[in-house]
Coordinates of C-alpha atoms in Angstrom, one line a residue:
M1 CA 18.7 -11.6 -15.5
T2 CA 17.6 -10.4 -12.1
D3 CA 18.3 -12.7 -9.2
P4 CA 14.8 -13.8 -8.0
T5 CA 16.0 -14.1 -4.4
T6 CA 16.7 -10.4 -4.2
G7 CA 15.1 -7.1 -5.3
P8 CA 11.6 -6.5 -6.6
T9 CA 10.8 -10.2 -7.5
R10 CA 11.5 -11.3 -3.9
A11 CA 9.4 -8.4 -2.5
A12 CA 6.5 -9.2 -4.8
A13 CA 6.7 -13.0 -4.0
Q14 CA 6.8 -12.3 -0.3
W15 CA 3.8 -10.0 -0.4
L16 CA 1.8 -12.4 -2.5
A17 CA 2.6 -15.3 -0.2
D18 CA 1.6 -13.3 2.9
F19 CA -1.6 -12.2 1.1
A20 CA -2.5 -15.7 0.0
A21 CA -1.9 -17.1 3.5
A22 CA -4.0 -14.4 5.1
L23 CA -6.9 -15.1 2.7
A24 CA -6.6 -18.9 3.1
R25 CA -7.0 -18.7 6.9
G26 CA -9.7 -16.1 6.6
D27 CA -7.7 -13.5 8.5
I28 CA -9.1 -10.3 6.9
D29 CA -7.2 -8.0 9.3
A30 CA -3.9 -9.5 8.2
A31 CA -4.9 -9.2 4.6
V32 CA -5.9 -5.6 4.9
S33 CA -2.7 -4.8 6.9
L34 CA -0.7 -5.6 3.7
F35 CA -2.3 -2.6 1.9
E36 CA -1.3 1.1 2.3
A37 CA -3.9 3.2 4.1
D38 CA -4.4 5.1 0.8
S39 CA -4.7 2.0 -1.5
Y40 CA -6.9 0.6 -4.2
W41 CA -8.2 -2.8 -5.2
R42 CA -9.8 -2.9 -8.6
D43 CA -11.8 -6.0 -9.3
L44 CA -13.1 -7.1 -12.7
V45 CA -15.7 -9.7 -11.8
A46 CA -13.4 -12.2 -10.0
F47 CA -14.3 -11.3 -6.4
T48 CA -17.3 -9.0 -6.7
W49 CA -19.3 -10.3 -9.8
N50 CA -19.1 -6.6 -10.6
I51 CA -16.7 -4.0 -12.0
R52 CA -15.7 -2.2 -8.9
T53 CA -12.8 -0.4 -7.2
Q54 CA -12.4 -0.6 -3.4
E55 CA -10.8 2.7 -2.4
G56 CA -8.9 2.6 0.9
A57 CA -8.4 0.0 3.6
G58 CA -11.9 0.3 5.0
A59 CA -13.5 -0.5 1.6
I60 CA -11.1 -3.4 1.0
R61 CA -12.0 -4.8 4.4
A62 CA -15.8 -4.5 3.8
M63 CA -15.5 -6.3 0.4
L64 CA -13.5 -9.2 1.9
Q65 CA -15.9 -9.5 4.8
A66 CA -18.7 -9.8 2.3
R67 CA -17.0 -11.9 -0.4
L68 CA -14.0 -13.9 0.9
A69 CA -15.9 -17.0 2.1
D70 CA -17.8 -17.4 -1.1
T71 CA -14.9 -16.5 -3.5
Q72 CA -12.4 -19.0 -1.9
P73 CA -9.3 -17.6 -3.6
T74 CA -6.3 -20.0 -3.9
A75 CA -3.3 -20.9 -6.1
F76 CA -1.7 -17.4 -6.1
A77 CA 1.5 -17.6 -8.1
L78 CA 3.8 -14.9 -9.3
E79 CA 4.2 -14.6 -13.1
G80 CA 7.6 -13.8 -14.4
E81 CA 9.8 -11.3 -12.7
A82 CA 8.8 -8.1 -11.0
T83 CA 10.2 -4.8 -11.9
E84 CA 10.9 -1.6 -9.9
A85 CA 10.9 2.0 -10.9
D86 CA 10.7 5.1 -8.7
G87 CA 10.3 3.0 -5.6
V88 CA 7.2 1.2 -7.0
V89 CA 7.4 -2.6 -7.6
D90 CA 5.2 -3.9 -10.4
A91 CA 4.3 -7.6 -10.6
W92 CA 1.9 -10.0 -12.3
F93 CA 0.3 -13.1 -10.8
G94 CA -2.3 -15.8 -11.4
F95 CA -4.9 -17.1 -9.0
E96 CA -8.0 -19.2 -8.8
T97 CA -11.4 -18.8 -7.1
R98 CA -14.0 -21.5 -6.3
V99 CA -15.5 -21.1 -9.8
A100 CA -12.9 -19.3 -12.0
R101 CA -9.3 -18.6 -12.9
G102 CA -7.9 -15.1 -12.9
R103 CA -4.9 -12.9 -13.5
G104 CA -3.8 -10.0 -11.4
H105 CA -1.4 -7.1 -11.1
M106 CA 0.1 -5.4 -8.1
R107 CA 2.0 -2.2 -7.3
L108 CA 3.9 -2.2 -4.0
R109 CA 5.4 0.8 -2.2
N110 CA 7.6 0.1 0.9
G111 CA 6.4 -3.5 1.0
K112 CA 2.7 -2.7 1.0
A113 CA 0.1 -2.7 -1.8
W114 CA -0.7 0.6 -3.4
T115 CA -2.8 -0.8 -6.2
L116 CA -4.2 -4.3 -6.8
L117 CA -6.0 -5.5 -9.9
T118 CA -7.9 -8.8 -10.0
T119 CA -9.6 -10.1 -13.2
M120 CA -11.5 -13.2 -14.1
T121 CA -10.1 -14.9 -17.2
E122 CA -12.2 -18.1 -17.4
L123 CA -14.9 -20.1 -15.6
K124 CA -13.9 -23.6 -14.5
G125 CA -15.6 -26.2 -16.6
F126 CA -16.6 -23.7 -19.2
E127 CA -13.3 -22.8 -20.8
E128 CA -13.1 -21.7 -24.4
K129 CA -12.3 -24.5 -26.8
T130 CA -8.8 -23.3 -27.7
G131 CA -5.4 -24.9 -27.8
D132 CA -5.5 -28.4 -26.5
N133 CA -9.3 -28.1 -26.1
R134 CA -10.1 -27.1 -29.7
I135 CA -12.8 -29.2 -31.5
K136 CA -11.8 -31.7 -34.1
G137 CA -14.0 -30.3 -36.9
A138 CA -13.9 -33.3 -39.2
E139 CA -15.9 -36.4 -38.2
H140 CA -13.7 -39.3 -39.3
G141 CA -15.4 -42.5 -40.1
V142 CA -18.7 -43.3 -41.9
H143 CA -22.0 -41.9 -40.6
K144 CA -25.3 -42.1 -42.4
G145 CA -27.1 -38.8 -42.8
R146 CA -24.3 -36.7 -41.4
K147 CA -24.4 -33.0 -42.0
N148 CA -21.4 -30.9 -42.9
W149 CA -20.4 -27.6 -41.3
L150 CA -22.4 -25.5 -43.8
E151 CA -25.6 -27.5 -43.2
K152 CA -25.2 -27.3 -39.5
R153 CA -24.6 -23.6 -39.7
R154 CA -27.7 -23.0 -41.9
D155 CA -29.8 -25.1 -39.5
E156 CA -28.6 -22.9 -36.6
E157 CA -29.4 -19.7 -38.5
A158 CA -32.9 -21.0 -39.4
A159 CA -33.7 -22.1 -35.8
L160 CA -32.3 -19.4 -33.6
G161 CA -34.9 -16.7 -32.9
Y162 CA -37.7 -18.8 -34.3
T163 CA -37.9 -22.4 -33.0
E164 CA -35.1 -21.8 -30.4
Q165 CA -34.7 -18.7 -28.3
P166 CA -31.3 -17.1 -27.7
E167 CA -29.8 -16.6 -24.3
V168 CA -28.7 -13.1 -25.2
V169 CA -29.9 -10.4 -27.6
I170 CA -27.5 -7.6 -28.4
I171 CA -29.1 -4.5 -29.8
G172 CA -26.4 -2.8 -31.9
G173 CA -24.2 -4.5 -34.4
G174 CA -21.2 -2.1 -34.5
Q175 CA -17.8 -2.8 -33.1
G176 CA -19.1 -3.3 -29.5
G177 CA -21.9 -5.7 -30.4
I178 CA -19.6 -7.7 -32.7
A179 CA -16.8 -7.9 -30.1
L180 CA -19.2 -9.1 -27.4
G181 CA -20.9 -11.5 -29.9
A182 CA -17.5 -13.1 -30.7
R183 CA -16.8 -13.6 -27.0
L184 CA -20.2 -15.2 -26.3
R185 CA -19.9 -17.4 -29.4
R186 CA -16.6 -18.8 -28.0
L187 CA -18.3 -19.5 -24.7
G188 CA -21.2 -21.3 -26.3
V189 CA -23.8 -18.7 -25.4
P190 CA -26.6 -18.6 -28.0
T191 CA -26.7 -14.9 -29.1
I192 CA -28.4 -12.8 -31.8
I193 CA -27.0 -9.4 -32.7
V194 CA -29.6 -7.0 -34.0
E195 CA -28.4 -4.3 -36.4
R196 CA -30.6 -1.9 -38.4
N197 CA -28.1 -1.4 -41.2
A198 CA -27.9 -3.7 -44.2
K199 CA -24.4 -4.9 -43.5
A200 CA -22.0 -5.2 -40.6
G201 CA -19.6 -2.2 -40.8
D202 CA -22.2 0.2 -42.3
S203 CA -22.2 2.3 -39.2
W204 CA -18.6 3.2 -40.2
R205 CA -19.2 3.3 -44.0
K206 CA -22.1 5.8 -43.7
R207 CA -20.0 8.4 -41.8
Y208 CA -18.4 11.4 -43.5
K209 CA -15.9 10.5 -46.3
S210 CA -12.7 11.6 -44.5
L211 CA -13.3 9.7 -41.3
C212 CA -10.3 7.6 -40.1
L213 CA -9.6 6.1 -36.7
H214 CA -7.8 8.6 -34.6
D215 CA -6.4 5.8 -32.3
P216 CA -3.5 3.8 -33.6
V217 CA -3.8 0.2 -34.8
W218 CA -2.2 -1.4 -31.7
Y219 CA -5.0 0.1 -29.6
D220 CA -7.8 -1.2 -31.9
H221 CA -7.6 -5.0 -32.4
L222 CA -10.8 -7.0 -32.1
P223 CA -10.8 -10.1 -29.8
Y224 CA -9.1 -13.2 -31.0
M225 CA -8.1 -11.9 -34.4
P226 CA -5.7 -8.9 -34.5
F227 CA -5.3 -6.8 -37.6
P228 CA -2.6 -8.0 -40.1
D229 CA 0.9 -6.6 -39.4
D230 CA 0.7 -4.3 -42.4
W231 CA -2.6 -2.7 -41.4
P232 CA -2.3 1.1 -41.5
V233 CA -1.7 2.9 -38.2
F234 CA -4.9 4.9 -38.7
A235 CA -7.5 2.9 -40.5
P236 CA -10.0 4.6 -42.9
K237 CA -13.6 4.1 -42.1
D238 CA -14.5 1.9 -45.1
K239 CA -11.5 -0.4 -44.4
I240 CA -12.8 -0.8 -40.8
G241 CA -16.3 -1.5 -42.1
D242 CA -15.0 -4.2 -44.4
W243 CA -13.0 -5.8 -41.5
L244 CA -16.1 -5.8 -39.3
E245 CA -18.2 -7.4 -42.0
M246 CA -15.6 -10.1 -42.6
Y247 CA -15.2 -10.7 -38.9
T248 CA -18.9 -11.4 -38.3
K249 CA -18.6 -14.2 -40.9
I250 CA -15.3 -15.7 -39.8
M251 CA -16.4 -15.7 -36.2
E252 CA -19.8 -17.3 -37.2
L253 CA -21.9 -14.7 -35.5
N254 CA -25.7 -14.8 -35.7
Y255 CA -25.9 -11.3 -37.1
W256 CA -29.4 -10.0 -38.0
S257 CA -28.8 -7.1 -40.3
S258 CA -31.6 -4.9 -41.7
T259 CA -33.4 -5.5 -38.4
N260 CA -35.0 -2.8 -36.2
A261 CA -35.8 -3.4 -32.6
T262 CA -39.1 -1.6 -32.0
Q263 CA -40.1 -2.5 -28.4
A264 CA -39.0 -4.5 -25.4
R265 CA -40.5 -5.5 -22.1
F266 CA -39.5 -7.8 -19.3
D267 CA -41.9 -10.7 -18.6
E268 CA -41.8 -11.4 -14.9
A269 CA -43.5 -14.8 -15.2
S270 CA -40.9 -16.3 -17.6
Q271 CA -38.0 -14.1 -16.4
R272 CA -37.3 -13.3 -20.1
W273 CA -37.3 -10.2 -22.2
E274 CA -39.7 -9.9 -25.1
V275 CA -38.0 -8.0 -27.8
Q276 CA -40.1 -7.0 -30.9
V277 CA -38.0 -6.6 -34.0
E278 CA -38.7 -6.2 -37.7
R279 CA -36.3 -8.3 -39.7
E280 CA -36.2 -7.3 -43.4
G281 CA -39.8 -6.0 -42.9
K282 CA -41.2 -9.0 -41.1
P283 CA -42.1 -9.0 -37.4
V284 CA -40.3 -11.4 -35.1
T285 CA -40.5 -11.7 -31.3
L286 CA -37.3 -12.7 -29.5
R287 CA -37.3 -13.9 -25.9
P288 CA -33.8 -13.8 -24.5
K289 CA -32.9 -14.0 -20.8
Q290 CA -30.4 -11.2 -21.1
L291 CA -30.6 -8.0 -23.1
V292 CA -27.5 -6.0 -24.0
F293 CA -27.5 -2.5 -25.5
A294 CA -24.3 -2.0 -27.5
L295 CA -24.9 1.3 -29.2
G296 CA -21.5 3.0 -28.8
V297 CA -20.7 5.5 -26.1
S298 CA -23.8 7.6 -26.4
G299 CA -27.4 7.9 -27.2
Y300 CA -29.4 10.0 -29.6
P301 CA -27.8 12.9 -31.4
N302 CA -28.0 16.2 -29.6
V303 CA -29.6 18.6 -32.1
P304 CA -30.0 22.1 -30.6
K305 CA -33.4 23.8 -31.0
V306 CA -32.5 27.1 -32.7
A307 CA -35.0 29.8 -33.5
G308 CA -35.7 30.0 -37.2
A309 CA -34.1 26.6 -38.1
E310 CA -37.3 25.6 -39.9
N311 CA -36.9 28.5 -42.3
F312 CA -33.4 27.7 -43.5
L313 CA -33.2 27.2 -47.2
G314 CA -29.8 25.5 -47.3
D315 CA -28.9 22.0 -46.0
Q316 CA -28.7 21.4 -42.2
H317 CA -28.0 18.2 -40.4
H318 CA -26.3 16.6 -37.3
S319 CA -22.7 15.5 -37.9
S320 CA -23.8 11.9 -37.7
Q321 CA -25.9 12.5 -40.9
H322 CA -23.2 14.4 -42.7
P323 CA -22.8 12.9 -46.2
G324 CA -19.4 14.4 -47.0
P325 CA -18.0 17.5 -48.6
E326 CA -18.4 16.8 -52.3
A327 CA -21.6 18.9 -52.8
Y328 CA -20.3 22.0 -51.1
A329 CA -17.4 23.3 -53.2
G330 CA -17.7 27.1 -53.3
K331 CA -20.5 27.1 -50.7
K332 CA -20.6 28.9 -47.4
C333 CA -20.6 26.3 -44.6
V334 CA -21.0 26.8 -40.8
V335 CA -20.1 24.0 -38.4
L336 CA -21.4 24.3 -34.8
G337 CA -19.0 22.6 -32.5
S338 CA -15.2 22.2 -32.0
N339 CA -14.5 18.6 -31.1
N340 CA -13.4 15.6 -33.3
S341 CA -16.3 15.5 -35.7
A342 CA -16.4 19.3 -36.2
H343 CA -12.7 19.5 -37.0
D344 CA -12.8 16.5 -39.4
I345 CA -15.8 17.9 -41.2
C346 CA -14.4 21.4 -41.4
A347 CA -11.1 20.1 -42.8
A348 CA -12.8 18.0 -45.4
L349 CA -15.1 20.8 -46.5
W350 CA -12.0 23.1 -46.8
E351 CA -10.2 20.5 -48.9
H352 CA -13.1 20.5 -51.3
G353 CA -13.1 24.2 -51.8
A354 CA -15.8 25.3 -49.3
D355 CA -15.7 28.5 -47.3
V356 CA -16.1 27.1 -43.8
T357 CA -16.5 28.6 -40.4
M358 CA -16.2 26.8 -37.1
V359 CA -18.4 28.1 -34.3
Q360 CA -16.7 27.2 -31.0
R361 CA -19.0 27.5 -28.0
S362 CA -16.6 26.5 -25.3
S363 CA -13.0 25.6 -24.8
T364 CA -11.6 22.4 -26.4
H365 CA -8.6 20.2 -25.6
I366 CA -6.3 19.7 -28.6
A367 CA -3.9 16.7 -28.6
P368 CA -1.7 16.5 -31.7
S369 CA -1.8 12.9 -32.9
Q370 CA 1.9 12.3 -33.1
S371 CA 2.5 13.6 -29.5
L372 CA -0.5 11.6 -28.2
M373 CA 0.9 8.4 -29.7
E374 CA 4.4 9.0 -28.4
L375 CA 3.7 10.5 -25.0
A376 CA 0.3 8.9 -24.0
L377 CA -0.1 5.7 -25.8
G378 CA 3.4 4.6 -26.9
G379 CA 4.3 2.8 -23.7
L380 CA 1.4 0.4 -24.1
Y381 CA 0.2 0.5 -27.7
S382 CA 2.9 0.9 -30.3
E383 CA 5.4 -1.2 -32.3
Q384 CA 8.0 -0.4 -29.7
A385 CA 5.7 -1.7 -26.9
V386 CA 5.2 -4.9 -28.8
K387 CA 8.9 -5.4 -29.2
S388 CA 9.4 -4.8 -25.5
G389 CA 6.9 -7.6 -24.7
I390 CA 3.7 -5.5 -24.2
D391 CA 1.1 -6.7 -26.7
H392 CA -2.5 -5.3 -26.6
H393 CA -3.6 -8.0 -24.1
K394 CA -0.9 -6.9 -21.6
G395 CA -1.4 -3.3 -22.4
D396 CA -5.1 -3.6 -21.6
L397 CA -4.4 -5.0 -18.2
I398 CA -1.7 -2.4 -17.4
F399 CA -4.2 0.3 -18.3
A400 CA -7.0 -1.4 -16.3
S401 CA -4.6 -1.6 -13.3
V402 CA -4.7 2.2 -12.7
P403 CA -7.7 3.1 -10.5
Y404 CA -9.8 5.9 -11.9
K405 CA -9.4 7.9 -8.6
I406 CA -5.7 8.4 -9.3
M407 CA -5.6 8.0 -13.0
H408 CA -5.4 11.8 -13.6
T409 CA -2.1 12.0 -11.7
F410 CA -0.6 9.5 -14.2
H411 CA -1.8 11.7 -17.1
I412 CA -1.0 15.2 -16.0
P413 CA 2.8 14.9 -16.7
V414 CA 2.0 13.6 -20.2
Y415 CA 0.1 16.7 -21.1
E416 CA 2.6 19.0 -19.4
E417 CA 5.1 17.6 -21.8
M418 CA 2.7 17.9 -24.7
K419 CA 2.3 21.7 -23.8
K420 CA 6.0 22.1 -24.2
R421 CA 6.4 19.9 -27.3
D422 CA 3.6 21.6 -29.2
A423 CA 3.9 25.1 -27.7
D424 CA 4.1 26.7 -31.2
L425 CA 0.8 25.2 -32.4
Y426 CA -1.0 26.1 -29.2
A427 CA 0.3 29.7 -29.3
R428 CA -0.9 30.1 -32.9
L429 CA -4.3 28.6 -32.1
E430 CA -4.8 31.0 -29.2
K431 CA -3.7 33.9 -31.4
A432 CA -6.4 32.8 -33.9
G433 CA -8.9 33.1 -31.1
F434 CA -9.3 29.3 -30.4
L435 CA -10.3 28.5 -26.8
L436 CA -7.9 25.8 -25.5
D437 CA -8.0 23.7 -22.3
F438 CA -6.3 20.6 -20.9
G439 CA -9.1 19.6 -18.6
V440 CA -9.9 21.2 -15.3
D441 CA -6.9 19.5 -13.7
G442 CA -4.6 19.4 -16.7
S443 CA -5.1 15.6 -17.2
G444 CA -5.9 15.9 -20.9
L445 CA -7.7 13.8 -23.4
F446 CA -8.5 10.4 -21.9
M447 CA -9.8 11.7 -18.6
K448 CA -12.1 14.0 -20.6
Y449 CA -13.2 11.0 -22.6
L450 CA -13.9 9.0 -19.4
R451 CA -15.6 11.8 -17.5
R452 CA -17.8 13.2 -20.3
G453 CA -17.1 11.6 -23.6
S454 CA -16.4 14.9 -25.3
G455 CA -14.5 18.1 -25.3
Y456 CA -11.4 17.2 -27.3
Y457 CA -9.9 16.8 -30.8
I458 CA -7.1 14.5 -31.7
D459 CA -5.3 16.7 -34.2
V460 CA -4.6 15.0 -37.5
G461 CA -4.3 18.3 -39.5
A462 CA -7.3 20.5 -38.9
S463 CA -5.7 22.5 -36.1
E464 CA -3.2 24.0 -38.5
L465 CA -6.1 25.1 -40.8
V466 CA -7.7 26.9 -37.8
A467 CA -4.4 28.4 -36.7
N468 CA -3.6 29.8 -40.2
G469 CA -7.1 31.0 -40.8
S470 CA -8.0 28.6 -43.6
I471 CA -10.9 27.5 -41.4
H472 CA -12.6 30.6 -40.1
L473 CA -13.3 30.7 -36.4
K474 CA -15.9 32.3 -34.2
S475 CA -15.2 31.4 -30.6
G476 CA -17.0 32.0 -27.3
V477 CA -20.4 32.4 -29.1
N478 CA -23.4 30.3 -30.1
I479 CA -26.0 30.4 -32.9
E480 CA -28.8 32.6 -31.7
R481 CA -31.0 32.4 -34.8
V482 CA -31.1 30.7 -38.1
N483 CA -32.2 32.8 -41.1
E484 CA -33.1 31.7 -44.6
R485 CA -29.5 32.0 -45.9
S486 CA -27.5 32.8 -42.9
V487 CA -27.0 32.4 -39.1
T488 CA -26.9 35.1 -36.5
L489 CA -24.5 34.5 -33.6
T490 CA -25.0 35.6 -30.0
D491 CA -22.5 38.4 -30.5
G492 CA -24.6 39.8 -33.3
T493 CA -22.4 38.5 -36.2
E494 CA -24.2 37.3 -39.2
L495 CA -22.6 34.5 -41.2
P496 CA -23.9 33.6 -44.7
A497 CA -24.7 29.9 -44.9
D498 CA -25.6 27.3 -47.5
L499 CA -24.8 24.4 -45.1
L500 CA -25.3 24.2 -41.4
V501 CA -23.8 21.2 -39.5
Y502 CA -24.6 20.5 -35.9
A503 CA -21.5 18.8 -34.5
T504 CA -23.1 18.9 -31.1
G505 CA -22.6 15.4 -29.7
Y506 CA -25.0 12.9 -28.3
G507 CA -27.1 12.2 -25.2
S508 CA -26.7 9.4 -22.6
M509 CA -27.1 5.8 -23.7
N510 CA -30.1 5.2 -21.4
G511 CA -32.0 7.5 -23.8
W512 CA -32.5 4.5 -26.0
L513 CA -34.3 2.7 -23.2
A514 CA -36.9 5.4 -22.8
D515 CA -38.2 4.8 -26.3
L516 CA -37.6 1.0 -26.6
I517 CA -38.7 -0.1 -23.1
S518 CA -40.1 2.8 -21.0
P519 CA -39.0 6.1 -19.5
E520 CA -39.3 4.5 -16.0
T521 CA -36.8 1.8 -17.0
A522 CA -34.4 4.5 -18.4
D523 CA -34.6 6.5 -15.2
K524 CA -34.1 3.4 -13.0
V525 CA -30.9 2.6 -14.8
G526 CA -29.8 6.2 -14.7
K527 CA -27.1 7.9 -16.8
C528 CA -24.5 5.8 -18.5
W529 CA -20.8 6.8 -18.8
G530 CA -18.9 9.2 -16.6
L531 CA -17.1 8.7 -13.3
G532 CA -18.9 11.2 -11.1
S533 CA -15.8 13.3 -10.9
D534 CA -17.7 16.5 -10.3
T535 CA -16.0 18.1 -13.2
P536 CA -17.8 19.8 -16.2
K537 CA -20.5 17.5 -17.7
D538 CA -19.6 14.8 -15.2
P539 CA -21.6 15.5 -12.0
G540 CA -21.0 13.7 -8.8
P541 CA -21.4 11.6 -6.7
W542 CA -18.1 9.8 -7.3
E543 CA -18.6 6.4 -8.8
G544 CA -15.1 5.0 -9.1
E545 CA -16.0 3.2 -12.4
L546 CA -17.8 4.1 -15.6
R547 CA -21.5 4.3 -14.8
N548 CA -23.5 1.2 -15.9
M549 CA -20.9 -0.1 -18.3
W550 CA -20.1 -3.8 -18.7
K551 CA -21.6 -4.7 -15.3
P552 CA -25.0 -5.3 -13.6
T553 CA -27.4 -2.4 -13.6
Q554 CA -30.4 -1.5 -11.4
V555 CA -32.6 -3.3 -14.0
P556 CA -31.8 -7.1 -13.7
Q557 CA -30.8 -8.8 -16.9
L558 CA -30.2 -5.5 -18.7
W559 CA -26.6 -4.5 -19.7
F560 CA -24.6 -1.9 -21.5
H561 CA -21.6 -2.5 -23.7
G562 CA -19.6 0.0 -25.7
G563 CA -16.7 2.4 -25.8
N564 CA -13.9 2.7 -28.2
L565 CA -12.3 -0.3 -29.9
H566 CA -9.9 -0.8 -27.0
Q567 CA -12.7 -0.8 -24.4
S568 CA -15.0 -3.0 -26.6
R569 CA -12.2 -5.6 -26.9
H570 CA -11.1 -5.6 -23.3
Y571 CA -14.4 -5.3 -21.4
S572 CA -16.3 -7.7 -23.6
Q573 CA -14.4 -10.4 -21.9
F574 CA -15.8 -9.6 -18.5
L575 CA -19.3 -9.0 -19.7
A576 CA -19.3 -12.3 -21.6
L577 CA -18.1 -14.2 -18.5
Q578 CA -20.9 -12.6 -16.4
L579 CA -23.5 -13.7 -19.0
K580 CA -22.0 -17.2 -19.3
A581 CA -22.1 -17.7 -15.6
R582 CA -25.8 -16.8 -15.4
M583 CA -26.6 -19.1 -18.3
E584 CA -24.9 -22.0 -16.6
G585 CA -26.7 -21.3 -13.3
I586 CA -23.5 -20.3 -11.4
D587 CA -24.4 -18.2 -8.4
T588 CA -23.4 -14.6 -9.1
P589 CA -24.0 -12.4 -6.0
V590 CA -23.2 -8.9 -7.1
Y591 CA -21.2 -6.9 -4.5
E592 CA -22.2 -3.2 -4.1
L593 CA -24.5 -2.8 -7.1
A594 CA -24.0 0.8 -8.2
A595 CA -26.9 3.2 -7.4
S596 CA -28.4 5.1 -10.4
H597 CA -27.9 8.9 -10.8
H598 CA -28.8 11.7 -13.2
K599 CA -31.8 10.1 -14.9
R600 CA -31.2 11.1 -18.6

């Protein structure tokens, strides 16, 4: 065991003590002097009531000048022992503010902070009823007219949305809406989740037959209830669908399936939303204070307008509507696109005896699944990580502790190693004509995901089919015209086609607002997702955080929640705490509300 009086633990304890003392006496200059000039303080709600990264000493000073007096941070205490690698000290700590408790992480170089993470974990006086605080459940004794759990639950379901209004309405009952709903339930925030499908999990069940999670199980747990320890590493879509359906019941969520949201408007007089829905064909008006869109990481499907498409005599649809490969054995199939869905659909069609051609318009990043798990995710999300003391909760915080501004520098070495490890596959793909990239700066898959939400394939087998020619490839071209039984490409090639699949991605999430609320509201919010990195499909200016996600937007009382399973799990905690604080009348002054950019 490391001697706590020497080495990294002592360095971390000294820094934290100096930092706490400076904040306690309101000496902002002294606090800022503990940071490197090129340093980062990422705050998840605790200091800023926002999700925001202060980049550089000047930004840190400005935040403290605006927020220190109100936040009143105290009770800083190191957690466990610090570690040191390559001259960087890593340490965890707890702290409190005037209204909340939090947890943080620091990286020190030469005795000064390089990165600092502060996160809110619970609101004082509004803690979740867990552990020593759990409810009794049973009412011992004799009480006339008492109701049991089932009767109370039925009463709640009958009243909420009708005689009683919810605090929050979540539009979208996929993994994101369900995860946030579970957090809010635990905090006692009356919430209705609106989902158009007939059952929770249908958004997974209705996708193409071969769909499995491309992320490993350790990355994908839902809040409070991790998957069983024999759950497959890559879960099939229908298994995930069943888990989500079960989860909504176990977590006692007020989940309105077979319900379409048709219109929403904000009523200035009551300071509530009016959300018109059709529940099993009957109109209902919901009047929540807070409205959350939880519709994944994207908006409407992007279906390109191609000359002649209306004359096609075969089947054509967007990848989101693809029913599966069964009907296309022996058929000529053309798939426009070269990212995850395109590869999955092409592979499944080939397996069922179809003649399939992938049309690749622009370069794509390929990350072989095994290499991605071992090189990129293994340190935080794997069986080995769990054995070394890093469960998904700690993994989430470690991941969150890396500021987006420098995250690419952490990823570039990973993908340099991947290039070496999988050199043979990459060489054969390029020989087949496939256009490869590793991102403009070589930072690979996850930075592409954050910046643009597209442009990659996690290879679970289809790349070999492309490399060996089983899946035909036409690269660097687009579809110029659709004919009755074929497509003509921009290089003049004509491909016979019985099926045409547009695996062409999705628009921005604020596209939903234009139809449901108004185009003006959508434009006021601005584009969702992306960092403003000024890389392809992620125009500047630099944001430092994902646009409009899990934090206040330019439209009061309107929120966005989504992302992959990891992000839905992790960030639902911080969105739920923001919503709970507002319900309880806690003052929530938002520091540096992000400006909106890039309308839709």
